[in-house]
Coordinates of C-alpha atoms in Angstrom, one line a residue:
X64 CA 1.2 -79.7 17.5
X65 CA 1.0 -80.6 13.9
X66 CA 3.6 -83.6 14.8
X67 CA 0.9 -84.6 17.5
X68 CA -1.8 -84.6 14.9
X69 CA -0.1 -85.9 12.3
X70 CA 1.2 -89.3 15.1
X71 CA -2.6 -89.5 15.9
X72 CA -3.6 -90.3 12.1
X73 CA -1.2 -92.9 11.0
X74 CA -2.1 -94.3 14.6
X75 CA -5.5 -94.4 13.9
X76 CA -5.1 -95.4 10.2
X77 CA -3.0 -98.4 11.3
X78 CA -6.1 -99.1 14.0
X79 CA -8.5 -98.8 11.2
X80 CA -6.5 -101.6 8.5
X81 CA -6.3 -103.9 11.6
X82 CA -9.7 -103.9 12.6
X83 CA -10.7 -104.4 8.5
X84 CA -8.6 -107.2 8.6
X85 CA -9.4 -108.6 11.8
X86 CA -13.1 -108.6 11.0
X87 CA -12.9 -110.2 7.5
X88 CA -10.7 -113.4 9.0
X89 CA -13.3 -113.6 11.7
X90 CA -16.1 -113.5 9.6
X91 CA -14.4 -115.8 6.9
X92 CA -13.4 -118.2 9.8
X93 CA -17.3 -118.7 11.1
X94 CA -18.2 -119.3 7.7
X95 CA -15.9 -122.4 7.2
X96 CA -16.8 -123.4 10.4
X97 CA -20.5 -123.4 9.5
X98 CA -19.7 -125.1 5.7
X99 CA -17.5 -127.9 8.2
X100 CA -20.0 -128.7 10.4
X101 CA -22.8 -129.0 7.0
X102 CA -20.4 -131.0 5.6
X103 CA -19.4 -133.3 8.4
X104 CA -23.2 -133.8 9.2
X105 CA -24.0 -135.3 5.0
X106 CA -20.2 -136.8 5.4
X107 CA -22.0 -139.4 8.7
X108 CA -25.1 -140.0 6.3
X109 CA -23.0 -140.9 3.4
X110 CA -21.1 -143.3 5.6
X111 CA -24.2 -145.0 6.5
X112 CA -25.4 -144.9 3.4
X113 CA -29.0 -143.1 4.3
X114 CA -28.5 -140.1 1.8
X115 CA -31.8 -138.0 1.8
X116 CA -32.7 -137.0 -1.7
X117 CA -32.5 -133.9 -1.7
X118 CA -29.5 -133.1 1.0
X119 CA -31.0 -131.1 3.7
X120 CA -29.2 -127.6 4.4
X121 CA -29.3 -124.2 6.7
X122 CA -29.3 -121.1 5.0
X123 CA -30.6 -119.8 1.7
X124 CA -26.8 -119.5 -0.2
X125 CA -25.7 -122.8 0.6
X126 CA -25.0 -125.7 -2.2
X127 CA -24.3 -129.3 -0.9
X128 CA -23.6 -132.0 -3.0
X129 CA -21.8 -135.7 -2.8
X130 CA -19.6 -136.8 -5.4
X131 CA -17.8 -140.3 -6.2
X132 CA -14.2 -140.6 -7.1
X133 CA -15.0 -139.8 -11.0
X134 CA -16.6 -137.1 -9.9
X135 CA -20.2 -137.5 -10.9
X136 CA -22.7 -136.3 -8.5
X137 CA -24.5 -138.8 -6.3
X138 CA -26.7 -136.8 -4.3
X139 CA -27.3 -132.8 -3.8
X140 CA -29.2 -130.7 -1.9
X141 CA -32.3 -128.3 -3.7
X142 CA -30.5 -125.6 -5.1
X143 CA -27.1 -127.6 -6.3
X144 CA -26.7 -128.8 -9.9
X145 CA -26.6 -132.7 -9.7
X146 CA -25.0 -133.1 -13.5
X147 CA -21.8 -130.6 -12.6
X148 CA -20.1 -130.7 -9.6
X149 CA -19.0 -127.9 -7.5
X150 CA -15.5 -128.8 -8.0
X151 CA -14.4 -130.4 -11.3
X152 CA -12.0 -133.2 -10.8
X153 CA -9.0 -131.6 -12.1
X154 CA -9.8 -129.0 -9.5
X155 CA -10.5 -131.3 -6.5
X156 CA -7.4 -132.9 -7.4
X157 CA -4.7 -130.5 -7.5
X158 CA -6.3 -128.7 -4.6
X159 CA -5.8 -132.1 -2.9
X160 CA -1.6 -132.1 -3.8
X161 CA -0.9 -128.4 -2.9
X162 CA -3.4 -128.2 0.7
X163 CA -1.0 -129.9 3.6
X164 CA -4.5 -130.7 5.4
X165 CA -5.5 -133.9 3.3
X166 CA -8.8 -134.5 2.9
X167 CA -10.5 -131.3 4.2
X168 CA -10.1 -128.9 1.8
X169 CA -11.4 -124.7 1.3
X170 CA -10.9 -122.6 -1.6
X171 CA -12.8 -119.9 -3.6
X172 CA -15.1 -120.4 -6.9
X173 CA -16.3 -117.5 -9.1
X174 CA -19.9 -117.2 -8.4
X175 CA -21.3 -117.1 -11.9
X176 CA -20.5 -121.1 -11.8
X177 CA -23.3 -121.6 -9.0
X178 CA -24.9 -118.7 -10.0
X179 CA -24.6 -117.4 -6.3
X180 CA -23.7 -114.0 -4.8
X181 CA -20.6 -112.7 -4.0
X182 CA -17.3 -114.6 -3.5
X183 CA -18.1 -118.6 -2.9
X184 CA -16.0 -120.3 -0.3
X185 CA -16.1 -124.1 -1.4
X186 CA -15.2 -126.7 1.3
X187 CA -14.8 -130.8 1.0
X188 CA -15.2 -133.1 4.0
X189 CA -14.5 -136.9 2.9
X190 CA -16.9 -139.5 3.0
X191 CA -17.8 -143.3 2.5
X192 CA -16.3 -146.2 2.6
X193 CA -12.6 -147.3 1.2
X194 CA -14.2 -149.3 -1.4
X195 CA -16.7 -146.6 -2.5
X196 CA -15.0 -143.3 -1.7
X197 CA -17.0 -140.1 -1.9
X198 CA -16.6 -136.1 -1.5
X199 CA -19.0 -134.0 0.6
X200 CA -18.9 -130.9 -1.6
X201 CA -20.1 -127.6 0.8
X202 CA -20.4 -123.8 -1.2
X203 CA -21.6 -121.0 0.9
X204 CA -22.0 -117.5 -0.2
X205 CA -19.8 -114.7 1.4
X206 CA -21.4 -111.9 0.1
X207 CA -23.0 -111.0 3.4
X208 CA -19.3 -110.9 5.0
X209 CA -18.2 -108.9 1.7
X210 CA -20.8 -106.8 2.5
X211 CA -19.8 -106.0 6.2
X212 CA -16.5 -105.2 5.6
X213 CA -17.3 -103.1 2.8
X214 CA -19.7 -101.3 5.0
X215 CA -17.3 -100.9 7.8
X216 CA -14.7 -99.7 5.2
X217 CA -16.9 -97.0 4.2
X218 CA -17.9 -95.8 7.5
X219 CA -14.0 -95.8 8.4
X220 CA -13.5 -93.4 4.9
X221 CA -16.0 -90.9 5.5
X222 CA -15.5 -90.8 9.6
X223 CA -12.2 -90.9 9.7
X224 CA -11.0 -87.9 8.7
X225 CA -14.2 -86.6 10.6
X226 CA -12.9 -87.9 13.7
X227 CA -9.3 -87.2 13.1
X228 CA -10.0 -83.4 12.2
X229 CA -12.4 -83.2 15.3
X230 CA -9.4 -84.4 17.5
X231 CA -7.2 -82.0 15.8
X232 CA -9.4 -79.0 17.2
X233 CA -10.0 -80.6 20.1
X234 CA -6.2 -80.7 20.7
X235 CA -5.7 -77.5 19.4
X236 CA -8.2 -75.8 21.9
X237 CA -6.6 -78.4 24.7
X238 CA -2.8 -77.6 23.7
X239 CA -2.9 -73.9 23.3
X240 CA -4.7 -73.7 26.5
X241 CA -1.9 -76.0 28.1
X242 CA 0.6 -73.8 26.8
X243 CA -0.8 -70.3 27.0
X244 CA 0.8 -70.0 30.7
X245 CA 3.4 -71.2 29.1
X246 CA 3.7 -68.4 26.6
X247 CA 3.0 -65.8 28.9
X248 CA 6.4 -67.2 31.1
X249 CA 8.5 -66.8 28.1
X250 CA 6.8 -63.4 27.4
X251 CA 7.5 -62.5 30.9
X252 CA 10.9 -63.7 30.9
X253 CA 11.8 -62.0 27.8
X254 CA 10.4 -58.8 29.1
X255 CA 12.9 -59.1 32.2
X256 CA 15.8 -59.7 30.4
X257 CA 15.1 -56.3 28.5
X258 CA 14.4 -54.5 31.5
X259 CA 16.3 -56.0 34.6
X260 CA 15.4 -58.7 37.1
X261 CA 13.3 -56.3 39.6
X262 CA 9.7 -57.4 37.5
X263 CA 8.6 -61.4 38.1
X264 CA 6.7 -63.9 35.7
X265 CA 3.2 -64.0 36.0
X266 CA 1.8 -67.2 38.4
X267 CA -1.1 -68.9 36.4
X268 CA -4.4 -69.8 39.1
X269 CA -4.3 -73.8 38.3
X270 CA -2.4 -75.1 41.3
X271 CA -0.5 -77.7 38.4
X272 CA 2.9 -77.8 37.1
X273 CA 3.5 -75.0 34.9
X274 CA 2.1 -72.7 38.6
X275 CA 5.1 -74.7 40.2
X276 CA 7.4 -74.1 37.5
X277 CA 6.5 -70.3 37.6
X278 CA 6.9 -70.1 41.7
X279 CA 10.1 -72.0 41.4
X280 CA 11.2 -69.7 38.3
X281 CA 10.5 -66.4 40.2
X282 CA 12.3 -67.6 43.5
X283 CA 15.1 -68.4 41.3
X284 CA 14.6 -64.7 40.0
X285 CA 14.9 -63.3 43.2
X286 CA 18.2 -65.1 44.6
X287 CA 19.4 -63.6 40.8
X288 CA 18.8 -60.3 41.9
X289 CA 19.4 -60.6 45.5
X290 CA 23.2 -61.8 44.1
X291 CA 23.5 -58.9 41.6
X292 CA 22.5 -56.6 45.0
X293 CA 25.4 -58.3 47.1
X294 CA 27.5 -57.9 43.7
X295 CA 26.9 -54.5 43.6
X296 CA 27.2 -53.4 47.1
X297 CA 30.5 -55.6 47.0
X298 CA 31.7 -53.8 43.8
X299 CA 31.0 -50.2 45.4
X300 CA 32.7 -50.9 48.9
X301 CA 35.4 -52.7 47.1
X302 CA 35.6 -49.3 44.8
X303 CA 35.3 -46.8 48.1
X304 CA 38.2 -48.8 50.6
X305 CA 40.9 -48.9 47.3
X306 CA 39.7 -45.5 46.6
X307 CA 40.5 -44.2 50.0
X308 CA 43.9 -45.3 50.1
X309 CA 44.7 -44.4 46.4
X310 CA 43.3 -41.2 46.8
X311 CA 45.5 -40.8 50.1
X312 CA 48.7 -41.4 48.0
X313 CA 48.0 -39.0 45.4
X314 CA 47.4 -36.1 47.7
X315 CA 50.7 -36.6 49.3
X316 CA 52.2 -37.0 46.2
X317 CA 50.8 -33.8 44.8
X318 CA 51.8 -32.0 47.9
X319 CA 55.6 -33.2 48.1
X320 CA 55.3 -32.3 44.5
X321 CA 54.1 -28.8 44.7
X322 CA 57.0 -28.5 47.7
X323 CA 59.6 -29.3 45.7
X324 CA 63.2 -29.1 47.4
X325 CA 61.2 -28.5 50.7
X326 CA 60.0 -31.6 51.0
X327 CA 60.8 -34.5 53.6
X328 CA 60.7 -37.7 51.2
X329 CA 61.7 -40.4 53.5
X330 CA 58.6 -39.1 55.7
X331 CA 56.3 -39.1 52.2
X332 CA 58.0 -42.9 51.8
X333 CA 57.3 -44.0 55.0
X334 CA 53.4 -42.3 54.5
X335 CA 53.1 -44.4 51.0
X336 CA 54.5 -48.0 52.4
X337 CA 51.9 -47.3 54.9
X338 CA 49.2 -47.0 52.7
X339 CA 50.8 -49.0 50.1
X340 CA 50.4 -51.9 52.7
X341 CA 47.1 -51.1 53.6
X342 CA 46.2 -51.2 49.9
X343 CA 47.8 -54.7 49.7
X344 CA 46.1 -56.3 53.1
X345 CA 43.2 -55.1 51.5
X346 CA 43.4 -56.3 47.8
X347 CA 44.3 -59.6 49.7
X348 CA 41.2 -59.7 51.6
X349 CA 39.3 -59.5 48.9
X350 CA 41.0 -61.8 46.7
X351 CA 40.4 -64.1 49.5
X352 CA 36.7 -63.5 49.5
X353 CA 36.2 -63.2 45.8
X354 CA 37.8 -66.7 45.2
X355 CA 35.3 -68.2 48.3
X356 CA 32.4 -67.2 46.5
X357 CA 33.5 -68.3 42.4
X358 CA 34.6 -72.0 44.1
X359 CA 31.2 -74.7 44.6
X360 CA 30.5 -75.2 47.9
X361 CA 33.5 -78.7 49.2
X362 CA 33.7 -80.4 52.0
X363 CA 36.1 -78.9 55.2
X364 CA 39.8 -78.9 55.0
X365 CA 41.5 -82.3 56.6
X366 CA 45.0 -81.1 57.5
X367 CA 47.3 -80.6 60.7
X368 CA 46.6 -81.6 63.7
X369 CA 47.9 -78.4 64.8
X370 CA 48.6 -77.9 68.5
X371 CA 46.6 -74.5 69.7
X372 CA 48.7 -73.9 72.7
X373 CA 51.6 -73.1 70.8
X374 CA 50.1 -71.6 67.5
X375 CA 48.3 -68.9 69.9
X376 CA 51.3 -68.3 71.7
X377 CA 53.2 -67.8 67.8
X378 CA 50.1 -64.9 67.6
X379 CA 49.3 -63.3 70.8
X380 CA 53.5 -62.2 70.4
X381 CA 52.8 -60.3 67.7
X382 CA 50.7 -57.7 69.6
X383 CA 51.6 -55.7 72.6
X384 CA 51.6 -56.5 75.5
X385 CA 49.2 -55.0 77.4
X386 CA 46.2 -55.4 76.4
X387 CA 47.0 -58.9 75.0
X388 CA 47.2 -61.2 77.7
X389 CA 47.6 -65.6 76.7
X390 CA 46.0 -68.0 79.3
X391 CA 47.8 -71.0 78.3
X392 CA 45.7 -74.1 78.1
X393 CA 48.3 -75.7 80.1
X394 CA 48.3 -78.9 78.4
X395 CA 48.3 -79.7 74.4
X396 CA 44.7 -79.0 72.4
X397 CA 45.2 -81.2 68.9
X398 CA 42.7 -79.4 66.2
X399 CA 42.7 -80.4 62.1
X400 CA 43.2 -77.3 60.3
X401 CA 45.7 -75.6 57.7
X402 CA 47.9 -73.6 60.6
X403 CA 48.5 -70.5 58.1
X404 CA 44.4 -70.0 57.8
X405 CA 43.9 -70.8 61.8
X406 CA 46.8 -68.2 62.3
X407 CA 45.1 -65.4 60.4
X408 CA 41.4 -66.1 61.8
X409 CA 43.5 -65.8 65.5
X410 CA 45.3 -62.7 64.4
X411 CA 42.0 -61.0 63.0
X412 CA 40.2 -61.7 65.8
X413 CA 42.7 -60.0 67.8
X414 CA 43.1 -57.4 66.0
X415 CA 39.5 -56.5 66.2
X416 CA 39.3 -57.1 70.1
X417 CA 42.9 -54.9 70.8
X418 CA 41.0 -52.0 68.4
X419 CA 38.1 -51.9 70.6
X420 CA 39.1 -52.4 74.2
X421 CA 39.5 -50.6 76.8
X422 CA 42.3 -52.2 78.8
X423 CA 42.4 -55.5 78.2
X424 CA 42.1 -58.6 75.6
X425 CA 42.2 -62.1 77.2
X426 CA 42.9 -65.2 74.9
X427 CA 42.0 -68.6 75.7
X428 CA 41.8 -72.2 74.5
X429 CA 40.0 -75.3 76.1
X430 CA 38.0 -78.5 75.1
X431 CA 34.6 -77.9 74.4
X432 CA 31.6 -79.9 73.6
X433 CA 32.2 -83.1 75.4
X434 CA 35.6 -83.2 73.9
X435 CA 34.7 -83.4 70.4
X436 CA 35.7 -79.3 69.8
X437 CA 38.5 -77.2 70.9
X438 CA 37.3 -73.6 71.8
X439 CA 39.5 -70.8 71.2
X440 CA 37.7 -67.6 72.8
X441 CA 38.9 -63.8 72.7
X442 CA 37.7 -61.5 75.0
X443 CA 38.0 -57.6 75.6
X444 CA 36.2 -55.2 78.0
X445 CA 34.7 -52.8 75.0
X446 CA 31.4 -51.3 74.5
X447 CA 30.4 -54.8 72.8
X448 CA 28.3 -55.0 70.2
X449 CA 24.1 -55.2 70.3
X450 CA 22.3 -58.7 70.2
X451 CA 20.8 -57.8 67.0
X452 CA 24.0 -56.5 65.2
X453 CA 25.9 -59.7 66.1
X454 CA 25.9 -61.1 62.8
X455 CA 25.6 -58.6 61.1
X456 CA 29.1 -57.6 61.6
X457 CA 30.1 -61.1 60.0
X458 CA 29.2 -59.5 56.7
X459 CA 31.4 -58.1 54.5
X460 CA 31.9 -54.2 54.6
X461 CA 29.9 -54.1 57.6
X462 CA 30.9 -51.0 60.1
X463 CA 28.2 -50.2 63.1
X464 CA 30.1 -46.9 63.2
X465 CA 30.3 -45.7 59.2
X466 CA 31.8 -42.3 59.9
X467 CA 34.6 -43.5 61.7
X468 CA 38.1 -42.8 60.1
X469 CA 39.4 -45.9 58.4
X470 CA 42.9 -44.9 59.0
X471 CA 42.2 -46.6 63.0
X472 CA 39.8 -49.6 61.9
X473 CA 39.6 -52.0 58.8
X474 CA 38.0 -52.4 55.5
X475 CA 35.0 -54.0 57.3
X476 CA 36.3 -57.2 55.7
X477 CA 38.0 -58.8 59.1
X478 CA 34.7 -60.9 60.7
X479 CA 34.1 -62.0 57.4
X480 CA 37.2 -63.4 56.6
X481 CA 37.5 -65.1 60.1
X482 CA 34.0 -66.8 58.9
X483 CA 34.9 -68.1 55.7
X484 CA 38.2 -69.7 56.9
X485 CA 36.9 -70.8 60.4
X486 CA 34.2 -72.7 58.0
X487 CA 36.8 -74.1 55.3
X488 CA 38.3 -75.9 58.6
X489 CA 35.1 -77.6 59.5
X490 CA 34.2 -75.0 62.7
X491 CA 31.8 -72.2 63.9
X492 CA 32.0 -68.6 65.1
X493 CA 30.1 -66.5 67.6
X494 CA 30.1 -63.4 69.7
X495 CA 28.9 -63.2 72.6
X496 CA 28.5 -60.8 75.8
X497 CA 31.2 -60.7 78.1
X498 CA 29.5 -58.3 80.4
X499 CA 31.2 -55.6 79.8
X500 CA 32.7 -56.4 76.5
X501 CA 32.7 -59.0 73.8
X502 CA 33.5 -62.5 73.3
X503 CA 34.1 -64.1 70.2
X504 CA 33.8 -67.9 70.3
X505 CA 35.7 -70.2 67.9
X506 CA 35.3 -73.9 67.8
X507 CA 37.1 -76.2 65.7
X508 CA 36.9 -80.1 65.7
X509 CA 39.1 -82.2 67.7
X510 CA 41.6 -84.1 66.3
X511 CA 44.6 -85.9 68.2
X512 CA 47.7 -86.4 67.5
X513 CA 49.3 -88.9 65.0
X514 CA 51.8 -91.3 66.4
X515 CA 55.5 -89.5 64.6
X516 CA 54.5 -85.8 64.0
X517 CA 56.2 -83.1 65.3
X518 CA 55.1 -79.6 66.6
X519 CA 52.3 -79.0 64.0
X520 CA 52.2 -75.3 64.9
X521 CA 55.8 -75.1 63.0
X522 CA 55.8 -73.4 60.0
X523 CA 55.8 -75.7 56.7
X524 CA 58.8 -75.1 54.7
X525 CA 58.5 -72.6 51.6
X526 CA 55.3 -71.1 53.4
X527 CA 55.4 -66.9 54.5
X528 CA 53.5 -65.7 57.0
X529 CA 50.7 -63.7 56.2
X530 CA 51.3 -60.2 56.6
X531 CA 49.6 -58.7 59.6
X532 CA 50.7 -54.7 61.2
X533 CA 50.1 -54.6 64.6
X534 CA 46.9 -52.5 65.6
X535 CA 49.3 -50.9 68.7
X536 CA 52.1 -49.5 65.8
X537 CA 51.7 -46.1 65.1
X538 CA 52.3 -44.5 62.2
X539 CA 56.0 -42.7 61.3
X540 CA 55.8 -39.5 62.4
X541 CA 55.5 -36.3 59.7
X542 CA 56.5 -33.0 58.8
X543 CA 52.9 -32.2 57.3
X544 CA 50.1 -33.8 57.3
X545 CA 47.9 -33.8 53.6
X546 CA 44.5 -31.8 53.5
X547 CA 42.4 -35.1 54.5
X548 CA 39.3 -35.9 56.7
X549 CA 39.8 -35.3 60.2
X550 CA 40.4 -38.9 62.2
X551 CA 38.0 -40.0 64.4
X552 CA 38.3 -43.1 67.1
X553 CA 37.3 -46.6 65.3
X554 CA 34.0 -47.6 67.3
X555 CA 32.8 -50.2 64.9
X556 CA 33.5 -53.8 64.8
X557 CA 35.2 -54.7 60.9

């Protein structure tokens, strides 16, 4: 504010000098041209040698007289002096050497010599012939133009710091409006970083920039806080699977403990790998997850091509057989893809459909979309899943049964993984209804083979494959079984 003010007065003080100055050479510069144009008028007389006694003038402060090349007057108008010239000869002569415009000559006098007003601006205009040369002598008074810049000078000193402390306020009243809304953002802002994100910054009425910026502020504030909610929720479930598991591990490790000699410790090993595996699929998964949602959002992965036929065949062997049954595509499907993240989105999927069916899972691949997909379908005869709950279920943590025992389903973190990695390879996913049942629909872009590459579906050397325990596998049998929640039948979708 007070830079703003203080900008404004050496702007307007600079104003103010140039407009002094550009009035005084204006003014001075119309009154040469009127002591010119008196002189050149007795300068054409002189020539023709018809000198009026006295020299007619214009105006009540002008002296005009014609002197010879000694400098005695010859002729002058009412008011001059005809025994001393305007100029004396010394004058008239070294005015002559020093002006580069010979023969028409300007310069000042002190008044007191003409007994005039004011400064005297003294101009000479040549005359006569080259055998009787004369000087056309022209003083005018500028004590009128003295006057008018002094007056404007004056009104500049006594309204301009009138002006500049009226603009002051006026930009004080202006700015402070201005920035009130602005003030009350910050003190809103400030008030929700003391308190949390759930409150919002007051929206000003003026449909202008500072009631965009607040609009766009609190819409920012609530993607903040709908990310600290998924943070949270993440956090907790993340908390509640590894506690299940942990927890799990220490009762049977208190029990064998209070047992002591009676207890069957290759059965409490077998009981900790499983868990201990579980734990680790799990941490995994959400390793997996975490490092999707820290990385900025990059384009699908260009890899492979990877032949389907033979990476689904690699998969379906891993789970029994029934339910899984392969319907070879019969002929090669070339996708682009990493095969180790195309694997585990297979294998998940699987997993999922073999928890949940009834009697059967059939896998498939074909050419889809005018050739420019390849479609890689699972389907099971389940109870499917609602319409509404479809996507739902891609979420992460998200069970449609949450009292079911976790020992016989997942983490909830399966359809969401399938997601994120059937999106890092440039495809889409989708359930649908298989009447009775569930499909889910994969589609991944088409990509054909290079000329020289081999089975694409082989694994790269120095790569493991991911761990996955088949959903048929039940666990090693025990001696006693730890004081836990009774197990239920998985009947939710993870």
């Amino acid at each position: 504010m007070l830079l703003g003010v203080a900008g404004l007065t050496v702007g307007l003080l600079a104003g103010g000098v140039l407009l002094l100055g550009a009035l005084g050479w204006a003014l001075q510069r119309n009154v040469d041209s009127e002591a010119f144009k008196t002189a050149d008028a007795v300068a054409l007389l002189t020539t023709a040698d018809a000198l009026p006694d006295p020299l007619p003038v214009a105006g009540g402060d002008v002296r005009v007289q014609v002197v010879d090349a000694q400098g005695r007057v010859q002729a002058a108008s009412i008011d001059a002096d005809r025994l001393v010239p305007i100029l004396y000869p010394a004058e008239l002569r070294d005015l002559t050497a020093a002006t580069a415009e010979q023969g028409r000559l300007r310069t000042f006098v002190p008044p007191q010599r003409l007994g005039m007003r004011g400064p005297v601006r003294v101009v000479a205009v040549p005359a006569g012939s080259p055998g009787d040369p004369r000087t056309v002598l022209v003083a005018k008074s500028m004590a009128d133009v003295r006057h008018s810049v002094d007056l404007l000078r004056t009104t500049l000193l006594i309204g301009f710091p009138l002006l500049v402390g009226a603009l002051a306020a006026v930009a004080w009243r202006v700015v402070g409006a201005t920035l009130r809304p602005v003030e009350a953002l910050r003190t809103g802002a400030e008030e929700i970083t003391g308190s949390g994100l759930s409150r919002r910054l007051p929206v000003p009425a003026s449909r202008d920039e500072i009631h965009r910026l607040a609009v766009t502020l609190n819409g920012m504030l609530d993607r903040l806080e709908s990310a600290r909610a998924r943070q949270r929720t993440f956090v907790a479930d993340a908390a509640h699977e590894l506690r299940s598991p942990l927890a799990n591990m220490r009762t049977q490790l208190e029990v064998a403990q209070r047992l002591g000699a009676r207890t069957d410790w290759p059965a409490v090993a077998d009981d900790l790998l499983v868990d201990a595996e579980r734990l680790s699929r799990l941490v995994d998964d959400l390793l997996l997850l975490a490092r999707s949602d820290d990385t900025e959002p990059r384009p699908p992965l260009a890899d492979g091509p990877v032949e389907l036929g033979d990476l689904l065949a690699e998969v379906a062997q891993r789970f029994p057989s029934p339910p899984v049954r392969l319907v070879h595509p019969g002929r090669p499907l070339w996708t682009a893809g990493q095969p180790d993240e195309l694997r585990r989105i297979v294998a998940n999927l699987l997993d999922n459909a073999v928890r949940h069916a009834t009697s059967r899972v059939v896998l498939t691949a074909a050419t889809a979309g005018d050739g420019a997909y390849q479609e890689v379908t699972v389907t099971d005869d389940g109870p499917g899943i609602p319409p509404a709950d479809r996507d739902r279920v891609f979420d992460r943590f998200t069970r449609l049964d949450d009292a079911r025992a976790r020992d016989a389903g997942g983490a909830g973190l399966g359809l969401a993984i399938v997601r994120e990695l059937v999106r890092r390879q440039g495809g889409t996913v989708q359930l649908a209804d298989a009447g009775p049942g569930l499909r889910a629909e994969v589609r991944l872009p088409f990509r054909p083979r290079r000329p020289g590459r081999s089975g694409p579906a082989q694994r790269r050397p120095g790569r493991s494959r991911p761990a996955h325990r088949r959903p048929g596998r039940s666990r090693p049998a025990r001696r006693w079984r730890p004081p836990i929640s009774p197990r239920r039948p998985d009947r939710g979708w993870a």
